[in-house]
Coordinates of C-alpha atoms in Angstrom, one line a residue:
X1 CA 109.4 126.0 41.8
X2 CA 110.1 128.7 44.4
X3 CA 113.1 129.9 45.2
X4 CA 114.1 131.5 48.8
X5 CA 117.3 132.6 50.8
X6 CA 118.1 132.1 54.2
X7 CA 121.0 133.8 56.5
X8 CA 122.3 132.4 59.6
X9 CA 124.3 134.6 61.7
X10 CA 125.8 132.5 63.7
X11 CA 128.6 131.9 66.9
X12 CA 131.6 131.3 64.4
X13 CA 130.2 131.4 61.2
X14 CA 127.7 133.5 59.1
X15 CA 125.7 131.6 55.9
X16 CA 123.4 131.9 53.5
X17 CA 121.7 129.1 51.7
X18 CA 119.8 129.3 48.3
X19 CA 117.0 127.0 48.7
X20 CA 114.4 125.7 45.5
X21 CA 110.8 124.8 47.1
X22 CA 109.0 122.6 44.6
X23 CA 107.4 119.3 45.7
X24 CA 110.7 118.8 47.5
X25 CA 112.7 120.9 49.1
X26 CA 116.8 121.5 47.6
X27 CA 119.5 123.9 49.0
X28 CA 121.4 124.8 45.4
X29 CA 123.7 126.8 46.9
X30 CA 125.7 128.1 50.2
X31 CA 128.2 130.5 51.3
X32 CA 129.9 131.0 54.9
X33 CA 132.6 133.3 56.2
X34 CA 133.8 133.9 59.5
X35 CA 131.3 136.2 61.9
X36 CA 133.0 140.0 62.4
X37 CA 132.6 141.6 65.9
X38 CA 132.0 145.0 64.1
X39 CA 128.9 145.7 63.6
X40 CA 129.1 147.7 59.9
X41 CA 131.1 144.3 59.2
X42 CA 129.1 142.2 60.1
X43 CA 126.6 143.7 57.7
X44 CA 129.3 143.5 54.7
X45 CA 129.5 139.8 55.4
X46 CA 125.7 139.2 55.6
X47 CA 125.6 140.8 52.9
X48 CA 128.4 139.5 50.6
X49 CA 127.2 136.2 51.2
X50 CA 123.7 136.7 50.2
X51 CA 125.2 138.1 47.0
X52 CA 126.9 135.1 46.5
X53 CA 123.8 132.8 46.7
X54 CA 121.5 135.6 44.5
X55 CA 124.2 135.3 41.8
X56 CA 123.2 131.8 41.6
X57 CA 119.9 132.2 41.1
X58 CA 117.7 132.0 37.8
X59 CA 114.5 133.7 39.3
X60 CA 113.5 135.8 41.6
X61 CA 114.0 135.0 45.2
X62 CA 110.6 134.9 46.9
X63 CA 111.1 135.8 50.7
X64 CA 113.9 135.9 53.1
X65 CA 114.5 134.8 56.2
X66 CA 117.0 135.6 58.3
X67 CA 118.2 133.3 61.8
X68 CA 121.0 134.3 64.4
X69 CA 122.8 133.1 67.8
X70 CA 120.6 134.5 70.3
X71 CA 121.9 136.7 73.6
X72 CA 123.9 138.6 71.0
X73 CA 123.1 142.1 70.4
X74 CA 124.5 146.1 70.4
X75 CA 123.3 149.3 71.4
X76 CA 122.9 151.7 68.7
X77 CA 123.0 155.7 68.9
X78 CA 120.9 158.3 67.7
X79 CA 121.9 157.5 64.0
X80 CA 121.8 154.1 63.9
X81 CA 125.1 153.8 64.5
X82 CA 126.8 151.1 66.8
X83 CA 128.4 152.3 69.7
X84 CA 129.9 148.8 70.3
X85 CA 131.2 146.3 69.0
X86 CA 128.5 143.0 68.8
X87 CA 128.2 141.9 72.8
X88 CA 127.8 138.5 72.3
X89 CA 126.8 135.3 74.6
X90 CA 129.8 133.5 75.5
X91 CA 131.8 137.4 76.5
X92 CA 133.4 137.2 80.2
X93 CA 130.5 138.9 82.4
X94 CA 131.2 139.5 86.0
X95 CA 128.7 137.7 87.9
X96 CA 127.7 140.7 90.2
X97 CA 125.9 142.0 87.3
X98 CA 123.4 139.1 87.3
X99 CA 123.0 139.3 91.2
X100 CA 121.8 142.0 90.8
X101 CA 119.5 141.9 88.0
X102 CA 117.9 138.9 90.2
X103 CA 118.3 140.7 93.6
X104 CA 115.6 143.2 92.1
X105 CA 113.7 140.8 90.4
X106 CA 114.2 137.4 91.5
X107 CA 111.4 135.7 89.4
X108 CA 112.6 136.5 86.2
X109 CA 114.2 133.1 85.2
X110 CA 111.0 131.7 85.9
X111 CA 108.8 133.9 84.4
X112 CA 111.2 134.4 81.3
X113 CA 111.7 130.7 81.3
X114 CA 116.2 131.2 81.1
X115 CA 118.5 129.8 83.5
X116 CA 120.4 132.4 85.5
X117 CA 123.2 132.6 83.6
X118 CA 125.4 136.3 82.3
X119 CA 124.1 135.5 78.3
X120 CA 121.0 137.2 78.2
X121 CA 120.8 141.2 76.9
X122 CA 118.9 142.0 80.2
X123 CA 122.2 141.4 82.2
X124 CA 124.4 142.7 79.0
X125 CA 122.6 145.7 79.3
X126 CA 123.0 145.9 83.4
X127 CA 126.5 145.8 83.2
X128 CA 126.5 148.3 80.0
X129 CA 124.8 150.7 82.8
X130 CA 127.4 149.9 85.7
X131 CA 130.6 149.6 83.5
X132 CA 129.8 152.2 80.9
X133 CA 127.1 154.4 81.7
X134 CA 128.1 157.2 79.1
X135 CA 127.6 154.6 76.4
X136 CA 124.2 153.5 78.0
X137 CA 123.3 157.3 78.6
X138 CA 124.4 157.3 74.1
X139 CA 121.6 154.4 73.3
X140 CA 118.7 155.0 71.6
X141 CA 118.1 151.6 70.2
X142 CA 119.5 147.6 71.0
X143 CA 119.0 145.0 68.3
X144 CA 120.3 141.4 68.6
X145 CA 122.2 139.9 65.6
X146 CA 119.3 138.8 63.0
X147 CA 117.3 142.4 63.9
X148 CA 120.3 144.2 62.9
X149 CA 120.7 142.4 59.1
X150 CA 116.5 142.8 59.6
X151 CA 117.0 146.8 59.8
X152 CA 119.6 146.5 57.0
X153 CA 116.8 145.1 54.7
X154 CA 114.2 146.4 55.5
X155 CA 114.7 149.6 57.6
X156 CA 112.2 148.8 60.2
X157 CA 113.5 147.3 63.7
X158 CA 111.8 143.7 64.5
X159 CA 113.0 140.7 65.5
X160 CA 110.7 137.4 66.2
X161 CA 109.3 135.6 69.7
X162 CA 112.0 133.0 70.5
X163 CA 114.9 135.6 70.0
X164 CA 113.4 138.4 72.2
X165 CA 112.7 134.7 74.6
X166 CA 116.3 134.9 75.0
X167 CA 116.9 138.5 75.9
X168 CA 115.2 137.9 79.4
X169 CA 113.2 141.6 79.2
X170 CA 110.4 139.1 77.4
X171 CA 107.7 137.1 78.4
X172 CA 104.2 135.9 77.4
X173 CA 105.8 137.8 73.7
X174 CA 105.6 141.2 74.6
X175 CA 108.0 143.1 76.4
X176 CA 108.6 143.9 79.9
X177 CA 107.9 147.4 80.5
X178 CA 108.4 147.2 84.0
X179 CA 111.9 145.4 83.8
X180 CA 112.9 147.9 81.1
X181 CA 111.9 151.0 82.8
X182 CA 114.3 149.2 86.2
X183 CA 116.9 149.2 83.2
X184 CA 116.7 153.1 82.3
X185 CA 115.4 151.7 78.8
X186 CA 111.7 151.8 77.0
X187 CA 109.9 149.9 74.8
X188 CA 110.8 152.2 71.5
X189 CA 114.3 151.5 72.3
X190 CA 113.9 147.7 71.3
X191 CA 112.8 146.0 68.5
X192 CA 109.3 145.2 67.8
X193 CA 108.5 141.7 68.1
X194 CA 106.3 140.2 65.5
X195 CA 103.9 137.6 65.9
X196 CA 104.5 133.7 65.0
X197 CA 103.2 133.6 61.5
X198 CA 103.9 137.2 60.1
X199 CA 106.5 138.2 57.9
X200 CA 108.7 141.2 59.8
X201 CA 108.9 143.9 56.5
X202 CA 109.8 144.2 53.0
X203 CA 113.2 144.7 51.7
X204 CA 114.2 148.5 50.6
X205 CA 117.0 150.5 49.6
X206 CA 119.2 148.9 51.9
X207 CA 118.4 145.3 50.0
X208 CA 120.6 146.6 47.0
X209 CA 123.6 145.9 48.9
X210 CA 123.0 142.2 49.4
X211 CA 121.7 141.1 45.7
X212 CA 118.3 141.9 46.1
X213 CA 115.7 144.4 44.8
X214 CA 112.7 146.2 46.8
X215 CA 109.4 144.2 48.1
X216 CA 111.0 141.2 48.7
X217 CA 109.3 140.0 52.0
X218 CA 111.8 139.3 54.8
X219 CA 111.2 137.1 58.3
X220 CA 113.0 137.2 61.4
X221 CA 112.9 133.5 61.7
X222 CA 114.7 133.3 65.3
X223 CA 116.9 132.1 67.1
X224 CA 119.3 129.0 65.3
X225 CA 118.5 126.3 67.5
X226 CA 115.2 126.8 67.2
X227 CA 115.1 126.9 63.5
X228 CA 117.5 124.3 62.7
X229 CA 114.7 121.7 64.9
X230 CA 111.7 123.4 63.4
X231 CA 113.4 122.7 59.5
X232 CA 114.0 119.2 60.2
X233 CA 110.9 118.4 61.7
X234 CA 111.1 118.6 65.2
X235 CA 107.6 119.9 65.7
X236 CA 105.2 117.5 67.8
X237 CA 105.7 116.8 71.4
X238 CA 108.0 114.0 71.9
X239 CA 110.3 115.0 69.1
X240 CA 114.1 116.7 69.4
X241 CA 116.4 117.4 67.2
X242 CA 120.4 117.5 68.2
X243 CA 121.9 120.9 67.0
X244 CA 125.5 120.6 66.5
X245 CA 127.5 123.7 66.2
X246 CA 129.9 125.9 67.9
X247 CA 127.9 125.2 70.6
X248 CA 125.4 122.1 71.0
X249 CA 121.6 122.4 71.5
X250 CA 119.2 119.5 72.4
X251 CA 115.5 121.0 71.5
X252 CA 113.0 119.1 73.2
X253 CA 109.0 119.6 71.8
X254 CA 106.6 118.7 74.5
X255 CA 103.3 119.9 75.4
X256 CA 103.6 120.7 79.1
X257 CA 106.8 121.2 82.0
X258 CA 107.2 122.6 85.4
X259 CA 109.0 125.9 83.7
X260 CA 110.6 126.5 87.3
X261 CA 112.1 123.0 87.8
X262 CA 113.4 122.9 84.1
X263 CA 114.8 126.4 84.9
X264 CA 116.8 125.8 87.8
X265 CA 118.5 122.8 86.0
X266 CA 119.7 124.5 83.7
X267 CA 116.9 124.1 80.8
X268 CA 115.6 126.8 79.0
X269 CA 111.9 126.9 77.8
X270 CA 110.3 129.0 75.0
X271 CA 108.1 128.1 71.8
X272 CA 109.0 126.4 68.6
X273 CA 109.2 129.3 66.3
X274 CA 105.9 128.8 64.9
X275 CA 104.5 129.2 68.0
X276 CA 102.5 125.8 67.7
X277 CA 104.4 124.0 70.4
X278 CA 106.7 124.0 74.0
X279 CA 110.2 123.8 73.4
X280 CA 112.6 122.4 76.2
X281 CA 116.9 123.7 75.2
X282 CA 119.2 122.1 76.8
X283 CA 122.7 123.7 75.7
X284 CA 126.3 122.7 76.5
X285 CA 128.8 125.6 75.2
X286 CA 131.2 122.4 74.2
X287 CA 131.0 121.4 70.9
X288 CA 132.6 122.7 68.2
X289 CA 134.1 124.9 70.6
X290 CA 136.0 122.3 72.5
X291 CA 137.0 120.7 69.1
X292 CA 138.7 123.5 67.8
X293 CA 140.1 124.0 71.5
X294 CA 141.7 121.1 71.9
X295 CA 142.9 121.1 67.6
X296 CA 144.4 124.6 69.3
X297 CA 146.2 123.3 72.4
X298 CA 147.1 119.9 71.1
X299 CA 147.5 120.0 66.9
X300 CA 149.2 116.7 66.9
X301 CA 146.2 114.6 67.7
X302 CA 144.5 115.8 64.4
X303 CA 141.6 115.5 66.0
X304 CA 138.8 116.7 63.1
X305 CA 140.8 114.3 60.3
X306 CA 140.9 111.5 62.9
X307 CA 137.2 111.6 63.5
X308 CA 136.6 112.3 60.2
X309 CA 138.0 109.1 58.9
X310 CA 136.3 106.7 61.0
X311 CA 133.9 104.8 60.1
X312 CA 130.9 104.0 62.0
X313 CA 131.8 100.2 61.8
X314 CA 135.1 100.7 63.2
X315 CA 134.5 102.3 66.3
X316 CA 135.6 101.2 69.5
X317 CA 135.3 102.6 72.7
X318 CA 138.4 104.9 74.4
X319 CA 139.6 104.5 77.9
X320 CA 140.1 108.2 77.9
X321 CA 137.1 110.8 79.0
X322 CA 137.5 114.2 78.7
X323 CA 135.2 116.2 80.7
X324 CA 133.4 119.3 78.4
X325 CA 133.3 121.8 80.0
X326 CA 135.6 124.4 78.7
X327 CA 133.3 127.7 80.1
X328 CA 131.3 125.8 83.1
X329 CA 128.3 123.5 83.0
X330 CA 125.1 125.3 82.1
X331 CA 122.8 122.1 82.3
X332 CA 121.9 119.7 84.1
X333 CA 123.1 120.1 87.7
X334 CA 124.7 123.7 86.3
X335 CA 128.0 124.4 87.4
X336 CA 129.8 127.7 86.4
X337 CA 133.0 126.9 87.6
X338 CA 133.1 123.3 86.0
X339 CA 136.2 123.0 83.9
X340 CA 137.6 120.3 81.4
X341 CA 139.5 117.3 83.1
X342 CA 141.2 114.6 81.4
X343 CA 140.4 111.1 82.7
X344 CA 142.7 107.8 81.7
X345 CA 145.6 107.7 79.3
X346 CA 146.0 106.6 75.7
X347 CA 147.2 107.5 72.2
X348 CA 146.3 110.1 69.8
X349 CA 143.3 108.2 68.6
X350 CA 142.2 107.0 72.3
X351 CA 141.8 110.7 73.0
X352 CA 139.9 112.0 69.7
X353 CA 137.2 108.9 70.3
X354 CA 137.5 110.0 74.0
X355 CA 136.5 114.2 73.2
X356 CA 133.4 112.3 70.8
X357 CA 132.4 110.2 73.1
X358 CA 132.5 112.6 76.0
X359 CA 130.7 114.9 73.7
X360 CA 127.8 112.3 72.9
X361 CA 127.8 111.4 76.8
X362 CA 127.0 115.1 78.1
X363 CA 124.2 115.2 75.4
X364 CA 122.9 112.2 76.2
X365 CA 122.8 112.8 79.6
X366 CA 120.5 116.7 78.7
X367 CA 118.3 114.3 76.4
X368 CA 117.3 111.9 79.0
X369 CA 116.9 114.6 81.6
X370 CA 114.7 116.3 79.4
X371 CA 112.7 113.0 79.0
X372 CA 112.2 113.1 82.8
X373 CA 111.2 117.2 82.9
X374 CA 108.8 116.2 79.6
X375 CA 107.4 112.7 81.2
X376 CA 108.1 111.0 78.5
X377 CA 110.9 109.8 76.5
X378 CA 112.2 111.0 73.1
X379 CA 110.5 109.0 70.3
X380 CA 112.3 111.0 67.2
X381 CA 115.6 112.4 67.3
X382 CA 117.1 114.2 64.2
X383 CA 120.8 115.3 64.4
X384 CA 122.1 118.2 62.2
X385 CA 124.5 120.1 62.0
X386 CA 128.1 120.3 59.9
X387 CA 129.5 117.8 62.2
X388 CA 127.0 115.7 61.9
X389 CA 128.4 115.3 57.9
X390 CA 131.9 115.8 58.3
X391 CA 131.6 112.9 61.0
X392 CA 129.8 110.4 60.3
X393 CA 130.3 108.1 63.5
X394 CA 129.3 111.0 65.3
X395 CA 125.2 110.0 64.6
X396 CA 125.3 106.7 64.9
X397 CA 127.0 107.2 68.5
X398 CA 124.7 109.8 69.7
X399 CA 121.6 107.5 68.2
X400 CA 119.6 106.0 71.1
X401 CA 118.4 102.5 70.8
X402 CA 114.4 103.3 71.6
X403 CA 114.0 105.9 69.2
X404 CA 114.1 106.7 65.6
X405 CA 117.3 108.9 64.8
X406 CA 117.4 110.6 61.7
X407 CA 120.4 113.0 60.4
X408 CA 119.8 115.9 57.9
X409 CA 121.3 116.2 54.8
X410 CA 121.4 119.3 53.5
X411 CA 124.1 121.6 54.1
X412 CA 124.1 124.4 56.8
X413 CA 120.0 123.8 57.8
X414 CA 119.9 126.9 60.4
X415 CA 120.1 128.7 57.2
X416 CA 118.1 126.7 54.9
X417 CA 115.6 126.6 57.6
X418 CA 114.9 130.4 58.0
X419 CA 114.6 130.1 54.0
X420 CA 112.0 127.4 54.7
X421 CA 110.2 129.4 57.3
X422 CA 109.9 132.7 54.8
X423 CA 108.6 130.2 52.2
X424 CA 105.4 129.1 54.5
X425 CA 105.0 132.5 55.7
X426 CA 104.0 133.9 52.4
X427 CA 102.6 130.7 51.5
X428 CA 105.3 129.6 48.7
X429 CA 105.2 126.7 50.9
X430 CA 103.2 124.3 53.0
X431 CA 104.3 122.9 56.3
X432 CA 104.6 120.0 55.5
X433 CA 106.6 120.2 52.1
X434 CA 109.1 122.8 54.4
X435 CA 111.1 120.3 55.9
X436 CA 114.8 119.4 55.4
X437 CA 115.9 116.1 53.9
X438 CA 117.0 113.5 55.8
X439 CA 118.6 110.1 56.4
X440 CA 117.6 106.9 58.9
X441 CA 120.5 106.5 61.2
X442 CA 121.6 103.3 62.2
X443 CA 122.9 103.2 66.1
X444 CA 126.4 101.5 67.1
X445 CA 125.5 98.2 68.3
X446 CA 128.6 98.8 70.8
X447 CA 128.1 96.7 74.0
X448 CA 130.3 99.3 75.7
X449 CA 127.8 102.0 75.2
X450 CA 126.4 102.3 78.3
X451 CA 129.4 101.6 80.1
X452 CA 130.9 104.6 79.1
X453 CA 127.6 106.6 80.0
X454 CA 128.1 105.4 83.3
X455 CA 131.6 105.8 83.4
X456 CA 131.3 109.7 82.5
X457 CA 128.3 110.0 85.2
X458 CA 130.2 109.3 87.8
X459 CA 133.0 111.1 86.5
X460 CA 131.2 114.0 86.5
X461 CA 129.9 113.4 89.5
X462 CA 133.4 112.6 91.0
X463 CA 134.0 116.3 89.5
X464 CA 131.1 118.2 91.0
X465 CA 131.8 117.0 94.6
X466 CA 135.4 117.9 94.7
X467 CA 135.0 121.2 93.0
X468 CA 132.4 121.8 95.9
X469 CA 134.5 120.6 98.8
X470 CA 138.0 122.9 97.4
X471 CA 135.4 125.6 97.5
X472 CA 134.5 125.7 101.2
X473 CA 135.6 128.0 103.6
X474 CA 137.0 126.3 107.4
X475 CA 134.1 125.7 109.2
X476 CA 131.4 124.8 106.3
X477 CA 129.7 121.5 107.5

């Protein structure tokens, strides 16, 4: 018996998970509090809720892993100190900032394999330089949200391939001097990356602070998506796994895809974080997000405890739609200026089935474009997530019918899946032992299914051409 601890910082929420690794793998234990802008809080919580997973464990944790949101980062000063607070992905950017990032270097969603979107650190740290060049002129070091708790261990400054992936100053998993050096920035001022395989450091004085004593080796195991599908299995081309969370991620493993025609749809492309395998992300900022959005704005429609309740044998399909996209479209067909829009009329309940089904529409609608980018369809899907468990029509919805589906167990698997990745790093585990448990879904035999897929295609589609024709100027053609 082995056991490990995994952190997740994540969008909303920051966890750890105690995890045994014997013939099987358990999580024993979890802990989750809300995720602090500041940065020196931010720490506190990482670390209070790794102290309250060590308290519960009865030997001595063997490695530590440690998985964050990605695009999420701070520039630090001479001393280590944050001279902001965390600059995360889904902060208001202006636009221009990204124009021109591109305008000087037009190839990098390409070569970088991201969508031209205002997330990554390469266009946080553009608009750092334009809007506050004295704090710029300050920095001596940027670390995204895992390398900061990494330095906190450890003292050294890492962070893993698929998280620098996301910065957009990466590619080929080395860093771009000549982007960088554009940028008024150097190599020494980021983080090294370390290779798929390698733990990042051992823990030191710093460790005291979150349960743990000296030596204990830690790894960056990168960015959430990517280690939530990597702990449930999602490994071998053809496989995907459904990330639910604040926001949602479809992860897509394939062996080959046009990088630049993924890109421009939206689709970003990177490794699986062992570096075995292509990944394919398609992401939709409305998950979660819109959930507690719409609780927010409407708290009468009970939306969570409506959902929550239903069985999967009860569900019938809702006349209303409800377009998701609270912060634009990112993928397919992006759209920045895509917005929600309520379609049809009914009661409380019409319109909590109609946000899940929506929901479950837009992902299907990344999945099966990522079949087509791939060339071939999706032959084992694996949902996780909380609100995959606190919703347990939500799976058997999403489940298509030419597939095996699969939902994960075990609680907060971002989390328990950086554990599993430091437990095969420093071999306390084998690959194939490292894998969450999960359960055979069984798919809604609703006869309305893909009625409502269609329903929502054109919908959106409906959506996209007005929002194009109110944004012409007189004399467009």
């Amino acid at each position: 018996m082995t056991l490990v601890l995994g952190l997740d910082i994540g969008s909303t929420t920051t966890k750890a998970a105690l995890v045994e690794v014997a013939d099987a793998v358990s999580v024993l234990h979890v802990a989750r509090r809300p995720t602090p802008a500041d940065i020196d809080e931010l720490l506190s919580a990482a670390a209070e809720m790794s102290r309250a997973c060590t308290r519960r464990a009865d030997a001595p944790i063997a490695a530590i892993g440690i998985a964050s949101m990605g695009e999420s980062g701070a520039p630090l000063g001479r001393d280590g100190t944050a001279l902001t607070p965390l600059l995360r992905w889904d902060r208001r950017l202006d636009r221009s900032h990204l124009d021109a990032l591109l305008g000087a270097r037009p190839e990098l969603p390409a070569t970088t394999g991201l969508p031209a979107t205002t997330k990554p650190a390469a266009v946080a740290l553009t608009a750092l330089r334009a809007e506050q060049p004295e704090v710029h002129a300050r920095m001596r070091h940027w670390a995204g949200a895992a390398d900061l708790v990494a330095h906190a261990l450890t003292g050294e400054r890492v962070t893993d391939h698929t998280l620098a992936a996301r910065t957009m100053l990466a590619s080929g998993g080395a860093w771009d001097a000549a982007l960088l050096a554009d940028l008024d920035l150097t190599e020494r001022m980021l983080p090294a990356i370390v290779a798929p395989g390698e733990i990042a450091a051992r823990t030191g004085p710093g460790a005291e602070a979150f349960g743990l004593p000296r030596g204990v080796p830690v790894t960056v195991a990168g960015h959430d998506h990517a280690v939530g599908a990597w702990a449930v299995g999602a490994r071998r081309p053809g496989e995907t796994a459904d990330s639910l969370g604040t926001t949602e991620a479809i992860v897509r493993v394939t062996d080959a895809v046009d990088v630049a025609a993924a890109v421009a749809d939206g689709f970003s492309v990177g490794r699986t974080v062992d570096g075995a395998a292509l990944i394919v992300l398609a992401g939709s900022p409305a998950c979660g997000a819109l959930l507690a959005r719409w609780a927010r704005d409407h708290p009468g429609d009970d939306v969570l405890a409506r959902l929550s309740a239903l069985p999967p044998d009860a569900w019938t399909a809702s006349p209303v739609l409800v377009l998701p996209y609270p912060s634009g479209r990112q993928c397919p067909d992006p759209r920045p200026d895509a917005h929600v829009r309520v379609i049809g009329e009914g009661d409380a309940g019409d319109r909590a089935r109609g946000l899940l089904q929506s929901l479950v529409s837009q992902a299907r609608w990344m999945r099966e474009t990522l079949d087509r980018r791939t060339g071939a369809p999706t032959r084992e899907l694996t949902v996780l997530g909380s609100l995959a468990q606190r919703i347990p029509v939500w799976a058997p919805w999403t489940a298509p019918t030419d597939a095996a589906v699969f939902v994960t167990t075990a609680a907060e698997p971002v989390a328990a899946g950086a554990a599993l990745l430091a437990a095969t790093r420093v071999g306390a585990a084998s690959a194939e032992v490292a894998v969450l448990p999960r359960d055979r879904v069984v798919a809604i035999d609703d006869r309305d299914r893909d009625v409502t897929y269609r329903r929502f295609l054109a919908a959106v589609t409906d959506a996209s051409t007005r929002t194009a024709a109110s944004t012409r100027t007189e004399g467009d053609p």
